[in-house]
XYZ file of C-alpha atoms in Angstrom:
395
model
C -7.912 -57.251 8.720
C -6.987 -54.447 6.344
C -4.651 -51.949 8.054
C -5.045 -48.412 6.685
C -2.674 -45.531 7.398
C -4.790 -42.391 6.997
C -2.803 -39.185 6.391
C -4.858 -35.994 6.805
C -4.263 -32.251 6.732
C -6.485 -31.510 9.767
C -7.112 -34.323 12.247
C -9.978 -32.439 13.910
C -11.971 -31.986 10.693
C -15.398 -33.623 11.299
C -15.190 -35.193 7.830
C -12.044 -37.037 8.947
C -13.942 -38.506 11.861
C -16.691 -39.656 9.503
C -14.230 -41.391 7.178
C -12.518 -43.128 10.110
C -15.909 -44.321 11.335
C -16.769 -45.654 7.887
C -13.459 -47.481 7.489
C -13.728 -49.123 10.895
C -17.385 -50.016 10.394
C -16.315 -51.679 7.150
C -13.853 -53.883 9.006
C -10.558 -51.969 8.611
C -7.980 -51.114 11.250
C -7.012 -47.434 11.030
C -3.892 -45.550 12.059
C -4.420 -41.788 11.879
C -1.588 -39.313 11.270
C -1.796 -35.680 10.332
C -1.516 -31.998 11.020
C -3.660 -30.025 13.442
C -5.087 -26.502 13.569
C -4.780 -26.322 17.364
C -1.935 -25.146 19.600
C -1.630 -28.495 21.381
C -1.717 -32.045 20.022
C -5.132 -33.720 19.909
C -5.378 -36.722 22.187
C -8.312 -38.613 20.731
C -10.269 -38.911 17.480
C -12.864 -41.689 17.560
C -10.804 -43.565 20.125
C -7.600 -43.195 18.097
C -4.563 -41.277 19.262
C -3.386 -39.389 16.148
C 0.277 -39.346 15.209
C 0.997 -35.625 15.381
C 2.795 -34.123 12.366
C 2.677 -30.553 13.668
C 0.475 -27.469 13.458
C -0.735 -25.657 10.336
C -2.883 -22.582 9.827
C -6.053 -22.268 7.817
C -5.544 -20.223 4.651
C -1.757 -19.946 5.097
C -0.494 -21.784 2.023
C 3.181 -20.923 2.522
C 3.143 -22.017 6.157
C 1.480 -25.293 5.206
C 4.145 -25.993 2.565
C 6.855 -25.407 5.148
C 5.106 -27.732 7.598
C 4.833 -30.446 4.930
C 8.539 -30.088 4.083
C 9.445 -30.410 7.757
C 7.164 -33.420 8.226
C 8.617 -35.102 5.113
C 12.006 -35.203 6.839
C 10.700 -36.684 10.083
C 7.767 -38.832 8.983
C 9.801 -42.047 9.018
C 10.667 -41.631 12.694
C 7.167 -40.363 13.493
C 5.577 -43.500 12.098
C 8.119 -45.962 13.409
C 9.687 -44.215 16.395
C 10.201 -45.818 19.760
C 7.383 -43.786 21.314
C 4.928 -45.608 19.061
C 6.512 -48.956 19.673
C 7.256 -49.239 15.961
C 4.155 -48.977 13.817
C 3.527 -52.130 11.777
C 3.589 -51.755 8.016
C 0.132 -50.723 6.772
C -1.559 -52.553 3.935
C -2.712 -49.303 2.354
C -2.106 -45.560 2.681
C -4.908 -43.033 2.111
C -3.696 -39.475 1.489
C -6.355 -36.845 2.076
C -5.514 -33.992 -0.362
C -2.429 -32.970 -2.299
C -0.038 -32.079 0.499
C -0.673 -35.421 2.198
C -0.053 -37.220 -1.091
C 3.517 -35.929 -0.947
C 3.878 -37.310 2.581
C 2.292 -40.613 1.575
C 5.112 -41.249 -0.851
C 7.672 -40.479 1.858
C 5.845 -42.800 4.257
C 5.818 -45.558 1.664
C 9.596 -45.236 1.318
C 9.998 -45.293 5.093
C 8.248 -48.657 5.306
C 10.534 -50.021 2.619
C 7.756 -51.951 0.973
C 5.280 -51.716 -1.845
C 2.290 -50.156 -0.090
C -0.556 -49.002 -2.374
C -1.542 -45.335 -2.092
C -5.100 -44.011 -2.459
C -5.520 -40.309 -3.201
C -8.607 -38.803 -1.536
C -9.450 -35.374 -2.977
C -12.712 -33.811 -1.786
C -12.037 -30.188 -2.763
C -10.318 -28.591 -5.751
C -8.275 -25.721 -4.339
C -8.428 -22.459 -6.277
C -4.623 -22.337 -6.554
C -4.459 -25.459 -8.741
C -6.965 -23.897 -11.157
C -4.924 -20.795 -11.881
C -3.457 -20.389 -15.372
C -0.272 -18.742 -14.166
C 3.048 -20.335 -13.283
C 1.896 -21.294 -9.763
C -1.238 -23.070 -10.979
C 0.610 -24.955 -13.695
C 3.367 -25.922 -11.269
C 0.859 -27.256 -8.738
C -0.976 -29.301 -11.375
C 2.328 -30.709 -12.606
C 3.236 -31.586 -9.012
C -0.098 -33.337 -8.521
C 0.341 -35.357 -11.735
C 3.839 -36.359 -10.643
C 2.823 -37.377 -7.125
C -0.284 -39.222 -8.353
C 1.463 -41.028 -11.201
C 1.239 -44.441 -9.539
C -1.629 -44.129 -7.059
C -3.996 -47.070 -7.256
C -7.296 -45.224 -6.746
C -8.691 -41.700 -6.690
C -11.520 -41.108 -4.208
C -13.617 -37.986 -4.737
C -17.071 -36.793 -3.695
C -18.737 -35.086 -6.671
C -19.139 -36.002 -10.358
C -18.425 -32.358 -11.205
C -14.886 -32.643 -9.792
C -14.249 -35.430 -12.280
C -15.912 -33.675 -15.217
C -14.447 -30.215 -14.620
C -10.991 -30.961 -13.250
C -9.585 -34.466 -13.127
C -10.539 -35.544 -16.658
C -9.963 -32.250 -18.564
C -6.566 -31.684 -16.965
C -5.570 -35.358 -16.981
C -4.413 -35.192 -13.372
C -4.825 -38.796 -12.238
C -4.740 -41.914 -14.416
C -6.003 -44.230 -11.662
C -9.563 -45.571 -11.465
C -12.001 -43.244 -9.694
C -14.276 -44.130 -6.785
C -17.129 -41.705 -6.061
C -17.794 -41.575 -2.311
C -20.347 -38.856 -1.649
C -20.372 -36.710 1.495
C -23.316 -38.633 2.873
C -24.346 -38.916 6.500
C -23.272 -42.177 8.171
C -25.724 -44.333 10.119
C -24.742 -47.468 11.999
C -28.155 -49.110 11.565
C -29.248 -50.518 8.227
C -31.176 -47.935 6.182
C -34.554 -49.126 4.985
C -36.306 -47.251 2.138
C -39.678 -47.662 3.834
C -38.531 -46.061 7.095
C -38.882 -42.290 6.520
C -37.776 -39.550 8.891
C -40.531 -38.206 11.213
C -42.175 -35.104 9.768
C -42.391 -33.149 13.033
C -40.551 -29.856 13.419
C -41.019 -26.220 14.401
C -44.022 -24.280 13.211
C -43.373 -21.092 11.261
C -43.214 -18.185 11.184
C -40.599 -17.348 12.136
C -39.043 -19.543 9.468
C -35.533 -20.664 10.369
C -32.691 -21.148 7.894
C -29.836 -23.287 9.244
C -26.309 -22.785 7.935
C -24.244 -25.580 9.479
C -20.764 -27.021 9.044
C -17.660 -25.266 7.718
C -18.646 -21.568 7.752
C -16.212 -19.941 5.364
C -18.331 -17.886 2.947
C -18.465 -14.192 3.809
C -20.891 -13.483 0.978
C -23.379 -16.021 2.364
C -23.180 -14.472 5.817
C -23.821 -10.966 4.516
C -26.591 -12.125 2.180
C -28.425 -13.983 4.949
C -28.053 -11.002 7.290
C -29.451 -8.607 4.676
C -32.348 -10.939 3.923
C -33.257 -11.446 7.593
C -33.316 -7.668 8.158
C -35.429 -7.225 5.042
C -37.940 -9.766 6.407
C -38.028 -8.041 9.829
C -38.110 -11.211 11.887
C -40.214 -13.487 9.675
C -36.964 -15.367 8.966
C -34.251 -16.229 11.478
C -30.763 -17.483 10.591
C -29.166 -20.143 12.814
C -25.416 -20.770 12.395
C -23.601 -23.808 13.785
C -20.177 -25.261 13.118
C -16.657 -23.978 12.702
C -16.291 -20.472 11.274
C -13.126 -19.855 9.241
C -12.144 -16.698 11.098
C -9.507 -15.945 8.451
C -12.378 -15.215 6.035
C -14.367 -12.877 8.309
C -13.044 -9.556 9.714
C -15.123 -9.995 12.895
C -17.406 -13.000 12.689
C -18.675 -12.948 16.275
C -19.124 -9.183 16.374
C -21.002 -9.258 13.069
C -23.394 -11.978 14.246
C -24.032 -10.268 17.582
C -24.930 -7.031 15.811
C -27.580 -8.719 13.656
C -31.012 -9.028 15.307
C -32.071 -12.217 13.542
C -28.766 -14.100 13.338
C -27.482 -16.440 16.034
C -24.334 -18.552 16.272
C -24.815 -21.631 18.447
C -21.275 -22.935 18.345
C -19.657 -26.063 16.932
C -21.151 -29.520 17.063
C -19.051 -32.630 17.432
C -21.245 -35.688 17.466
C -23.074 -37.059 14.433
C -25.773 -38.002 16.936
C -26.516 -34.278 17.329
C -27.338 -33.895 13.645
C -30.982 -34.933 13.819
C -31.732 -32.529 16.675
C -30.065 -29.476 15.143
C -31.679 -29.905 11.730
C -35.101 -30.487 13.272
C -34.823 -27.042 14.869
C -34.818 -25.351 11.447
C -37.047 -25.356 8.380
C -34.459 -24.787 5.654
C -30.823 -25.761 5.097
C -28.433 -23.306 3.420
C -26.561 -25.370 0.794
C -24.850 -22.428 -0.944
C -21.161 -21.541 -0.893
C -19.544 -18.696 -2.833
C -16.117 -19.217 -1.253
C -14.579 -20.310 -4.557
C -17.303 -19.121 -6.923
C -17.141 -20.484 -10.464
C -14.899 -23.330 -9.371
C -14.926 -25.603 -6.316
C -18.044 -24.013 -4.805
C -20.061 -24.720 -7.938
C -18.810 -28.281 -8.274
C -19.096 -29.702 -4.768
C -21.921 -31.666 -3.168
C -21.487 -30.568 0.464
C -22.036 -32.487 3.692
C -24.839 -30.125 4.682
C -26.825 -31.113 1.577
C -27.045 -34.739 2.685
C -27.331 -34.078 6.420
C -30.099 -31.519 6.048
C -32.177 -33.617 3.643
C -31.749 -36.722 5.800
C -33.510 -34.934 8.640
C -36.152 -33.130 6.647
C -34.735 -29.617 6.269
C -35.620 -28.120 2.889
C -32.369 -27.273 1.024
C -31.717 -23.866 -0.537
C -29.233 -23.802 -3.416
C -28.221 -21.851 -6.482
C -29.767 -23.411 -9.561
C -26.593 -23.249 -11.675
C -24.407 -25.390 -9.400
C -23.850 -29.141 -9.094
C -25.929 -29.062 -5.906
C -28.709 -27.247 -7.747
C -28.651 -29.749 -10.609
C -28.767 -32.610 -8.122
C -31.755 -31.106 -6.305
C -33.500 -30.437 -9.602
C -33.115 -34.113 -10.536
C -34.619 -35.055 -7.160
C -37.393 -32.445 -7.629
C -36.851 -30.978 -4.171
C -35.595 -27.796 -2.541
C -35.649 -24.089 -3.292
C -33.408 -23.078 -6.203
C -32.334 -19.453 -6.585
C -31.594 -17.752 -9.881
C -29.819 -14.797 -8.261
C -27.920 -14.496 -5.000
C -29.434 -11.266 -3.701
C -31.740 -10.310 -0.828
C -34.360 -9.583 -3.484
C -33.860 -13.031 -5.020
C -34.265 -14.686 -1.626
C -37.368 -12.630 -0.904
C -38.906 -13.636 -4.233
C -38.241 -17.316 -3.516
C -39.105 -17.430 0.192
C -40.694 -14.173 1.293
C -44.310 -15.327 0.956
C -43.698 -18.651 2.654
C -46.698 -20.057 4.457
C -47.420 -23.311 6.246
C -49.147 -25.149 3.416
C -46.371 -24.447 0.900
C -43.655 -25.391 3.377
C -45.464 -28.631 4.149
C -45.347 -29.573 0.458
C -41.640 -28.712 0.194
C -40.771 -30.766 3.256
C -42.948 -33.708 2.196
C -41.014 -33.989 -1.072
C -37.717 -34.145 0.832
C -39.036 -36.784 3.239
C -40.429 -38.856 0.357
C -36.971 -39.568 -1.063
C -35.205 -42.836 -0.274
C -33.082 -42.257 2.871
C -30.199 -44.028 1.135
C -29.968 -40.984 -1.133
C -28.629 -39.107 1.900
C -26.935 -41.742 4.084
C -24.440 -44.564 4.064
C -24.806 -47.552 6.383
C -22.545 -50.465 7.305
C -23.171 -52.273 4.027
C -21.735 -49.270 2.166
C -18.763 -49.230 4.540
C -18.061 -52.901 3.895
C -18.227 -52.273 0.144
C -15.752 -49.376 0.459
C -13.290 -51.434 2.501
C -13.558 -54.356 0.083
C -12.802 -51.944 -2.780
C -9.701 -50.803 -0.903
C -8.747 -54.385 -0.057
C -8.833 -55.255 -3.770
C -5.863 -52.915 -4.248
C -3.727 -54.967 -1.855
C -2.640 -58.546 -1.293
C -4.678 -58.782 1.915
C -7.177 -61.652 1.636
C -10.886 -61.112 2.229
C -12.159 -61.286 5.773
C -15.369 -61.983 7.608
C -14.426 -59.422 10.268
C -16.691 -56.798 8.767
C -19.654 -59.170 8.826
C -19.233 -59.537 12.588
C -19.789 -55.809 12.972
C -23.100 -55.775 11.104
């Protein structure tokens, strides 16, 4: 069985849980190690007890660098200390983002063996795109740390086209693993999602997941007030409070906005998306860069369960939706632009929009166990670990 050491910058990130689930469903054994954004260590992620590398803070780049430097000194003992009973040498190390790539190299040295490293990069941070000394230094650091990685895993073709290839950051082969929803059961093209859902008006727009875009919040609030209750905005997930002066106070002061807290289980996804008509798939957090290039989790999750996506037309998400001939694409991110696109919504038009989403092959939006096995076999090919029938037993 392939043994993967997974190094992550935030062990409680829901996307980390999804990747762990995929690796294990594909037949791999996973050891999880990483930083946390909580005061106390996290006891359990998908049945795994993470190896705690310390606490970091969202948006605090300097503090995160200091935490990485501190962890680099102690990672050998953390991975092989007596409290862990001496972790066996992994067959492969996956480093989730740049700071963990630095630690992956230290971990590889600690094991004293030739362990392949996979670099997983699912966001292009705005700092590495700067043209000043800091940006150039970070890109040079990334090229140095990635000089002998065996595989780059990323989630959007636009990351490759706009960053990795133009800047020549990583010479390794590239594996595109989209931010799709994971389903344990086999996905059959002829098994569409039920078309039931709430009747409008009011029409509900769901903004779920990592809530970090202040401009989106203000735009949706302005639009909902403009529509005087014909549209309601439902927020769920984890707000990045560093990006909002007073997130909870702002939401409470808006008559047609509601925040319904975080969600933990993928099993909840169907229920929460069926409560809304539309899915907000727009992010201005790093406008002109990462936000225009990504294909976010909420795109796949919302479409899988029949929510009609809303996106800007000039982004990678917008281009993807245009190719699929689904969704509502905006030309301008203003309350007036939203009103022009949605303001006259009525039941017949919404039914057509939703039917087009439901008509797409579910595999467009989801991975199943066969995809997980293929991913693990791709990772296994980088090692000397022979093939196994363990994954087949899980099917």
